[in-house]
PDB file of C-alpha atoms in Angstrom:
ATOM      1  CA  MET A 143     -40.681   3.570 -73.267  1.00  0.00           C
ATOM      2  CA  THR A 144     -38.480   6.638 -72.911  1.00  0.00           C
ATOM      3  CA  LEU A 145     -35.097   6.792 -71.241  1.00  0.00           C
ATOM      4  CA  ASP A 146     -34.955   8.950 -68.130  1.00  0.00           C
ATOM      5  CA  PRO A 147     -32.867  12.059 -69.015  1.00  0.00           C
ATOM      6  CA  LEU A 148     -31.257  11.690 -65.594  1.00  0.00           C
ATOM      7  CA  TYR A 149     -29.037   8.927 -67.015  1.00  0.00           C
ATOM      8  CA  GLY A 150     -27.541  11.083 -69.761  1.00  0.00           C
ATOM      9  CA  PHE A 151     -26.878  13.903 -67.319  1.00  0.00           C
ATOM     10  CA  VAL A 152     -25.240  11.595 -64.782  1.00  0.00           C
ATOM     11  CA  PHE A 153     -23.132   9.826 -67.413  1.00  0.00           C
ATOM     12  CA  PHE A 154     -21.684  13.019 -68.872  1.00  0.00           C
ATOM     13  CA  GLY A 155     -21.283  14.552 -65.424  1.00  0.00           C
ATOM     14  CA  LEU A 156     -19.237  11.604 -64.188  1.00  0.00           C
ATOM     15  CA  PHE A 157     -17.360  10.869 -67.433  1.00  0.00           C
ATOM     16  CA  SER A 158     -15.908  14.363 -67.766  1.00  0.00           C
ATOM     17  CA  PRO A 159     -12.553  14.961 -66.042  1.00  0.00           C
ATOM     18  CA  GLY A 160     -12.654  15.437 -62.301  1.00  0.00           C
ATOM     19  CA  PRO A 161     -10.826  14.117 -59.260  1.00  0.00           C
ATOM     20  CA  ASN A 162     -12.049  10.519 -59.695  1.00  0.00           C
ATOM     21  CA  VAL A 163     -11.167  10.409 -63.393  1.00  0.00           C
ATOM     22  CA  ILE A 164      -7.708  11.825 -62.692  1.00  0.00           C
ATOM     23  CA  LEU A 165      -7.008   9.514 -59.759  1.00  0.00           C
ATOM     24  CA  LEU A 166      -8.270   6.343 -61.468  1.00  0.00           C
ATOM     25  CA  THR A 167      -6.371   7.087 -64.679  1.00  0.00           C
ATOM     26  CA  ALA A 168      -3.197   7.785 -62.708  1.00  0.00           C
ATOM     27  CA  SER A 169      -3.668   4.690 -60.544  1.00  0.00           C
ATOM     28  CA  GLY A 170      -4.271   2.505 -63.588  1.00  0.00           C
ATOM     29  CA  ALA A 171      -1.042   3.839 -65.110  1.00  0.00           C
ATOM     30  CA  ARG A 172       1.003   3.545 -61.897  1.00  0.00           C
ATOM     31  CA  PHE A 173      -0.221   0.260 -60.478  1.00  0.00           C
ATOM     32  CA  GLY A 174      -2.121  -1.495 -63.266  1.00  0.00           C
ATOM     33  CA  PHE A 175      -5.764  -2.399 -63.773  1.00  0.00           C
ATOM     34  CA  ARG A 176      -6.188  -5.255 -61.294  1.00  0.00           C
ATOM     35  CA  PRO A 177      -4.496  -3.558 -58.294  1.00  0.00           C
ATOM     36  CA  THR A 178      -6.693  -0.474 -58.898  1.00  0.00           C
ATOM     37  CA  LEU A 179      -9.955  -2.448 -58.657  1.00  0.00           C
ATOM     38  CA  PRO A 180     -10.519  -1.790 -54.906  1.00  0.00           C
ATOM     39  CA  HIS A 181     -10.088   1.952 -55.609  1.00  0.00           C
ATOM     40  CA  LEU A 182     -12.506   1.656 -58.543  1.00  0.00           C
ATOM     41  CA  PHE A 183     -15.186  -0.157 -56.532  1.00  0.00           C
ATOM     42  CA  GLY A 184     -14.756   2.325 -53.669  1.00  0.00           C
ATOM     43  CA  VAL A 185     -15.487   5.179 -56.083  1.00  0.00           C
ATOM     44  CA  VAL A 186     -18.562   3.374 -57.430  1.00  0.00           C
ATOM     45  CA  LEU A 187     -19.868   2.709 -53.913  1.00  0.00           C
ATOM     46  CA  GLY A 188     -19.067   6.162 -52.550  1.00  0.00           C
ATOM     47  CA  VAL A 189     -20.599   7.999 -55.505  1.00  0.00           C
ATOM     48  CA  GLY A 190     -23.801   5.991 -55.141  1.00  0.00           C
ATOM     49  CA  VAL A 191     -24.046   6.725 -51.417  1.00  0.00           C
ATOM     50  CA  THR A 192     -23.367  10.427 -51.979  1.00  0.00           C
ATOM     51  CA  ALA A 193     -26.027  10.626 -54.689  1.00  0.00           C
ATOM     52  CA  GLY A 194     -28.449   8.728 -52.493  1.00  0.00           C
ATOM     53  CA  LEU A 195     -27.929  11.240 -49.697  1.00  0.00           C
ATOM     54  CA  THR A 196     -28.907  14.068 -52.038  1.00  0.00           C
ATOM     55  CA  GLY A 197     -32.189  12.258 -52.586  1.00  0.00           C
ATOM     56  CA  LEU A 198     -32.726  12.317 -48.834  1.00  0.00           C
ATOM     57  CA  GLY A 199     -32.316  16.104 -48.782  1.00  0.00           C
ATOM     58  CA  ILE A 200     -28.761  16.622 -47.513  1.00  0.00           C
ATOM     59  CA  ALA A 201     -28.556  19.815 -49.591  1.00  0.00           C
ATOM     60  CA  THR A 202     -31.039  21.397 -47.200  1.00  0.00           C
ATOM     61  CA  LEU A 203     -28.839  20.449 -44.245  1.00  0.00           C
ATOM     62  CA  LEU A 204     -25.743  21.950 -45.899  1.00  0.00           C
ATOM     63  CA  ALA A 205     -27.639  25.156 -46.716  1.00  0.00           C
ATOM     64  CA  ARG A 206     -28.634  25.498 -43.060  1.00  0.00           C
ATOM     65  CA  ALA A 207     -25.165  24.725 -41.706  1.00  0.00           C
ATOM     66  CA  PRO A 208     -22.663  26.950 -43.531  1.00  0.00           C
ATOM     67  CA  MET A 209     -19.850  25.999 -41.130  1.00  0.00           C
ATOM     68  CA  LEU A 210     -20.334  22.321 -41.995  1.00  0.00           C
ATOM     69  CA  GLU A 211     -20.213  23.201 -45.690  1.00  0.00           C
ATOM     70  CA  LEU A 212     -17.029  25.236 -45.157  1.00  0.00           C
ATOM     71  CA  ALA A 213     -15.449  22.380 -43.176  1.00  0.00           C
ATOM     72  CA  LEU A 214     -16.239  19.949 -46.017  1.00  0.00           C
ATOM     73  CA  LYS A 215     -14.718  22.347 -48.559  1.00  0.00           C
ATOM     74  CA  ILE A 216     -11.530  22.757 -46.523  1.00  0.00           C
ATOM     75  CA  ALA A 217     -11.245  18.985 -46.017  1.00  0.00           C
ATOM     76  CA  ALA A 218     -11.807  18.409 -49.736  1.00  0.00           C
ATOM     77  CA  SER A 219      -9.202  20.981 -50.718  1.00  0.00           C
ATOM     78  CA  LEU A 220      -6.553  19.652 -48.327  1.00  0.00           C
ATOM     79  CA  TRP A 221      -7.155  16.039 -49.290  1.00  0.00           C
ATOM     80  CA  MET A 222      -6.873  16.823 -53.002  1.00  0.00           C
ATOM     81  CA  LEU A 223      -3.688  18.835 -52.448  1.00  0.00           C
ATOM     82  CA  TYR A 224      -2.220  15.913 -50.492  1.00  0.00           C
ATOM     83  CA  MET A 225      -3.045  13.486 -53.308  1.00  0.00           C
ATOM     84  CA  ALA A 226      -1.766  15.950 -55.936  1.00  0.00           C
ATOM     85  CA  TRP A 227       1.547  16.147 -54.069  1.00  0.00           C
ATOM     86  CA  GLY A 228       1.736  12.354 -54.094  1.00  0.00           C
ATOM     87  CA  LEU A 229       1.265  12.355 -57.861  1.00  0.00           C
ATOM     88  CA  TRP A 230       3.780  15.184 -58.341  1.00  0.00           C
ATOM     89  CA  THR A 231       6.474  13.265 -56.471  1.00  0.00           C
ATOM     90  CA  ALA A 232       5.550   9.802 -57.836  1.00  0.00           C
ATOM     91  CA  ASP A 233       8.492   7.828 -59.112  1.00  0.00           C
ATOM     92  CA  ARG A 234       7.730   4.883 -61.361  1.00  0.00           C
ATOM     93  CA  ARG A 235      10.736   2.986 -60.091  1.00  0.00           C
ATOM     94  CA  LYS A 236       9.361   3.112 -56.518  1.00  0.00           C
ATOM     95  CA  ARG A 237       5.783   2.138 -57.419  1.00  0.00           C
ATOM     96  CA  LYS A 238       6.237  -1.272 -55.820  1.00  0.00           C
ATOM     97  CA  ALA A 239       7.402   0.302 -52.581  1.00  0.00           C
ATOM     98  CA  GLU A 240       5.395  -0.491 -49.509  1.00  0.00           C
ATOM     99  CA  ARG A 241       4.045   3.053 -49.046  1.00  0.00           C
ATOM    100  CA  GLU A 242       2.973   3.503 -52.657  1.00  0.00           C
ATOM    101  CA  ARG A 243      -0.229   1.649 -53.417  1.00  0.00           C
ATOM    102  CA  PRO A 244      -3.623   2.351 -54.947  1.00  0.00           C
ATOM    103  CA  MET A 245      -6.387   3.694 -52.738  1.00  0.00           C
ATOM    104  CA  THR A 246      -8.310   1.054 -50.861  1.00  0.00           C
ATOM    105  CA  LEU A 247     -12.055   0.552 -51.263  1.00  0.00           C
ATOM    106  CA  VAL A 248     -12.738   2.395 -48.003  1.00  0.00           C
ATOM    107  CA  GLU A 249     -10.394   5.303 -48.802  1.00  0.00           C
ATOM    108  CA  ALA A 250     -11.946   5.781 -52.244  1.00  0.00           C
ATOM    109  CA  ALA A 251     -15.500   5.561 -50.872  1.00  0.00           C
ATOM    110  CA  LEU A 252     -14.723   8.090 -48.122  1.00  0.00           C
ATOM    111  CA  PHE A 253     -13.077  10.440 -50.633  1.00  0.00           C
ATOM    112  CA  GLN A 254     -16.494  10.902 -52.272  1.00  0.00           C
ATOM    113  CA  TRP A 255     -17.682  12.726 -49.143  1.00  0.00           C
ATOM    114  CA  VAL A 256     -15.248  15.526 -49.938  1.00  0.00           C
ATOM    115  CA  ASN A 257     -15.233  15.246 -53.737  1.00  0.00           C
ATOM    116  CA  PRO A 258     -16.748  18.549 -54.912  1.00  0.00           C
ATOM    117  CA  LYS A 259     -17.501  17.341 -58.426  1.00  0.00           C
ATOM    118  CA  VAL A 260     -19.560  14.379 -57.224  1.00  0.00           C
ATOM    119  CA  TRP A 261     -21.527  16.613 -54.865  1.00  0.00           C
ATOM    120  CA  ALA A 262     -22.122  19.173 -57.633  1.00  0.00           C
ATOM    121  CA  VAL A 263     -23.337  16.571 -60.129  1.00  0.00           C
ATOM    122  CA  ALA A 264     -25.475  14.790 -57.514  1.00  0.00           C
ATOM    123  CA  LEU A 265     -27.107  17.984 -56.248  1.00  0.00           C
ATOM    124  CA  ALA A 266     -27.734  19.195 -59.809  1.00  0.00           C
ATOM    125  CA  ALA A 267     -29.231  15.829 -60.799  1.00  0.00           C
ATOM    126  CA  ALA A 268     -31.503  15.758 -57.739  1.00  0.00           C
ATOM    127  CA  SER A 269     -32.853  19.245 -58.449  1.00  0.00           C
ATOM    128  CA  ALA A 270     -32.984  19.116 -62.273  1.00  0.00           C
ATOM    129  CA  TYR A 271     -34.396  15.584 -62.629  1.00  0.00           C
ATOM    130  CA  PRO A 272     -36.562  14.949 -59.562  1.00  0.00           C
ATOM    131  CA  GLY A 273     -38.373  11.653 -59.220  1.00  0.00           C
ATOM    132  CA  THR A 274     -42.001  11.165 -58.328  1.00  0.00           C
ATOM    133  CA  GLY A 275     -41.486   8.993 -55.243  1.00  0.00           C
ATOM    134  CA  GLY A 276     -40.714   9.809 -51.644  1.00  0.00           C
ATOM    135  CA  PRO A 277     -37.260  10.537 -50.216  1.00  0.00           C
ATOM    136  CA  TRP A 278     -36.197   6.890 -49.870  1.00  0.00           C
ATOM    137  CA  SER A 279     -37.365   6.069 -53.374  1.00  0.00           C
ATOM    138  CA  GLU A 280     -35.481   9.114 -54.682  1.00  0.00           C
ATOM    139  CA  ALA A 281     -32.353   8.106 -52.764  1.00  0.00           C
ATOM    140  CA  LEU A 282     -32.503   4.612 -54.301  1.00  0.00           C
ATOM    141  CA  ARG A 283     -33.138   6.018 -57.808  1.00  0.00           C
ATOM    142  CA  LEU A 284     -30.219   8.467 -57.623  1.00  0.00           C
ATOM    143  CA  GLY A 285     -27.841   6.082 -55.859  1.00  0.00           C
ATOM    144  CA  SER A 286     -28.417   3.246 -58.323  1.00  0.00           C
ATOM    145  CA  ALA A 287     -28.176   5.568 -61.363  1.00  0.00           C
ATOM    146  CA  PHE A 288     -24.897   7.057 -60.133  1.00  0.00           C
ATOM    147  CA  SER A 289     -23.320   3.744 -59.095  1.00  0.00           C
ATOM    148  CA  GLY A 290     -24.471   1.850 -62.173  1.00  0.00           C
ATOM    149  CA  LEU A 291     -23.291   4.440 -64.674  1.00  0.00           C
ATOM    150  CA  ASN A 292     -20.135   5.201 -62.731  1.00  0.00           C
ATOM    151  CA  LEU A 293     -19.059   1.564 -62.890  1.00  0.00           C
ATOM    152  CA  GLY A 294     -18.693   1.845 -66.664  1.00  0.00           C
ATOM    153  CA  VAL A 295     -17.024   5.262 -66.394  1.00  0.00           C
ATOM    154  CA  CYS A 296     -14.507   3.994 -63.822  1.00  0.00           C
ATOM    155  CA  LEU A 297     -13.729   0.863 -65.835  1.00  0.00           C
ATOM    156  CA  PHE A 298     -13.031   3.016 -68.904  1.00  0.00           C
ATOM    157  CA  TRP A 299     -10.698   5.492 -67.173  1.00  0.00           C
ATOM    158  CA  THR A 300      -8.834   2.822 -65.199  1.00  0.00           C
ATOM    159  CA  SER A 301      -8.325   0.810 -68.396  1.00  0.00           C
ATOM    160  CA  ALA A 302      -7.149   3.944 -70.215  1.00  0.00           C
ATOM    161  CA  GLY A 303      -4.617   4.557 -67.464  1.00  0.00           C
ATOM    162  CA  ALA A 304      -3.413   0.953 -67.559  1.00  0.00           C
ATOM    163  CA  LEU A 305      -2.944   1.237 -71.344  1.00  0.00           C
ATOM    164  CA  LEU A 306      -0.977   4.461 -70.906  1.00  0.00           C
ATOM    165  CA  THR A 307       1.712   2.416 -69.198  1.00  0.00           C
ATOM    166  CA  TYR A 308       2.782   1.206 -72.641  1.00  0.00           C
ATOM    167  CA  LEU A 309       3.314   4.802 -73.794  1.00  0.00           C
ATOM    168  CA  LEU A 310       5.036   6.018 -70.637  1.00  0.00           C
ATOM    169  CA  THR A 311       8.228   4.044 -71.096  1.00  0.00           C
ATOM    170  CA  SER A 312      10.772   6.762 -70.329  1.00  0.00           C
ATOM    171  CA  PRO A 313      11.252   8.474 -66.955  1.00  0.00           C
ATOM    172  CA  ALA A 314      10.663  11.849 -68.646  1.00  0.00           C
ATOM    173  CA  ALA A 315       7.303  10.731 -70.118  1.00  0.00           C
ATOM    174  CA  TRP A 316       6.293   9.307 -66.739  1.00  0.00           C
ATOM    175  CA  ARG A 317       7.227  12.534 -64.946  1.00  0.00           C
ATOM    176  CA  ILE A 318       5.290  14.674 -67.461  1.00  0.00           C
ATOM    177  CA  PHE A 319       2.213  12.445 -67.094  1.00  0.00           C
ATOM    178  CA  THR A 320       2.203  12.433 -63.286  1.00  0.00           C
ATOM    179  CA  ARG A 321       2.835  16.160 -63.095  1.00  0.00           C
ATOM    180  CA  ILE A 322      -0.013  16.941 -65.503  1.00  0.00           C
ATOM    181  CA  MET A 323      -2.291  14.728 -63.388  1.00  0.00           C
ATOM    182  CA  ALA A 324      -1.053  16.439 -60.200  1.00  0.00           C
ATOM    183  CA  ILE A 325      -1.699  19.933 -61.606  1.00  0.00           C
ATOM    184  CA  ALA A 326      -5.165  18.916 -62.788  1.00  0.00           C
ATOM    185  CA  LEU A 327      -6.024  17.437 -59.393  1.00  0.00           C
ATOM    186  CA  GLY A 328      -4.541  20.436 -57.556  1.00  0.00           C
ATOM    187  CA  SER A 329      -6.708  22.778 -59.627  1.00  0.00           C
ATOM    188  CA  PHE A 330      -9.810  21.061 -58.260  1.00  0.00           C
ATOM    189  CA  SER A 331      -8.668  21.952 -54.713  1.00  0.00           C
ATOM    190  CA  VAL A 332      -9.092  25.619 -55.655  1.00  0.00           C
ATOM    191  CA  MET A 333     -12.356  25.092 -57.536  1.00  0.00           C
ATOM    192  CA  VAL A 334     -13.926  23.792 -54.340  1.00  0.00           C
ATOM    193  CA  PHE A 335     -14.303  27.369 -53.150  1.00  0.00           C
ATOM    194  CA  LEU A 336     -15.719  28.810 -56.383  1.00  0.00           C
TER     195      LEU A 336
END
């Protein structure tokens, strides 16, 4: 029995730094592992749904509706800039404040609709490693591969962020960390249009 090469592609595509990795690592560091779990599960769910949609042929729809594609790119860019600003201005002392909290399951799942990296990996996986079944079978294959592998990826990066808390003991270290995360996330808002 041979392992489907789709799994290796999906794993490395999702494990490499992108908006989800940055946000989960930062959330793990800011709020801890347990409070970040709804965010984590929202990413896992949203990535699976997005990948499943590629199996149903959404790429064809986007190719035929350039204004819809442009609207998604603008929404993605603005949302990432908004989140980058939140990271840039994050203050560890105010992390327990009412307005500062991890993303909810729904927010994280919806973010995948405008996450350019997830779309790029999902569309590449659907075209490079096509299945032999019909559209619904392909949607299930891609969705389950993305969600299943992404669960491990998200657990790793959230745990890494939570462990970083022990290294980020000074306000200066905290500020450097959040600003690096903000710059990295902000850079993805520009890459959306490339």
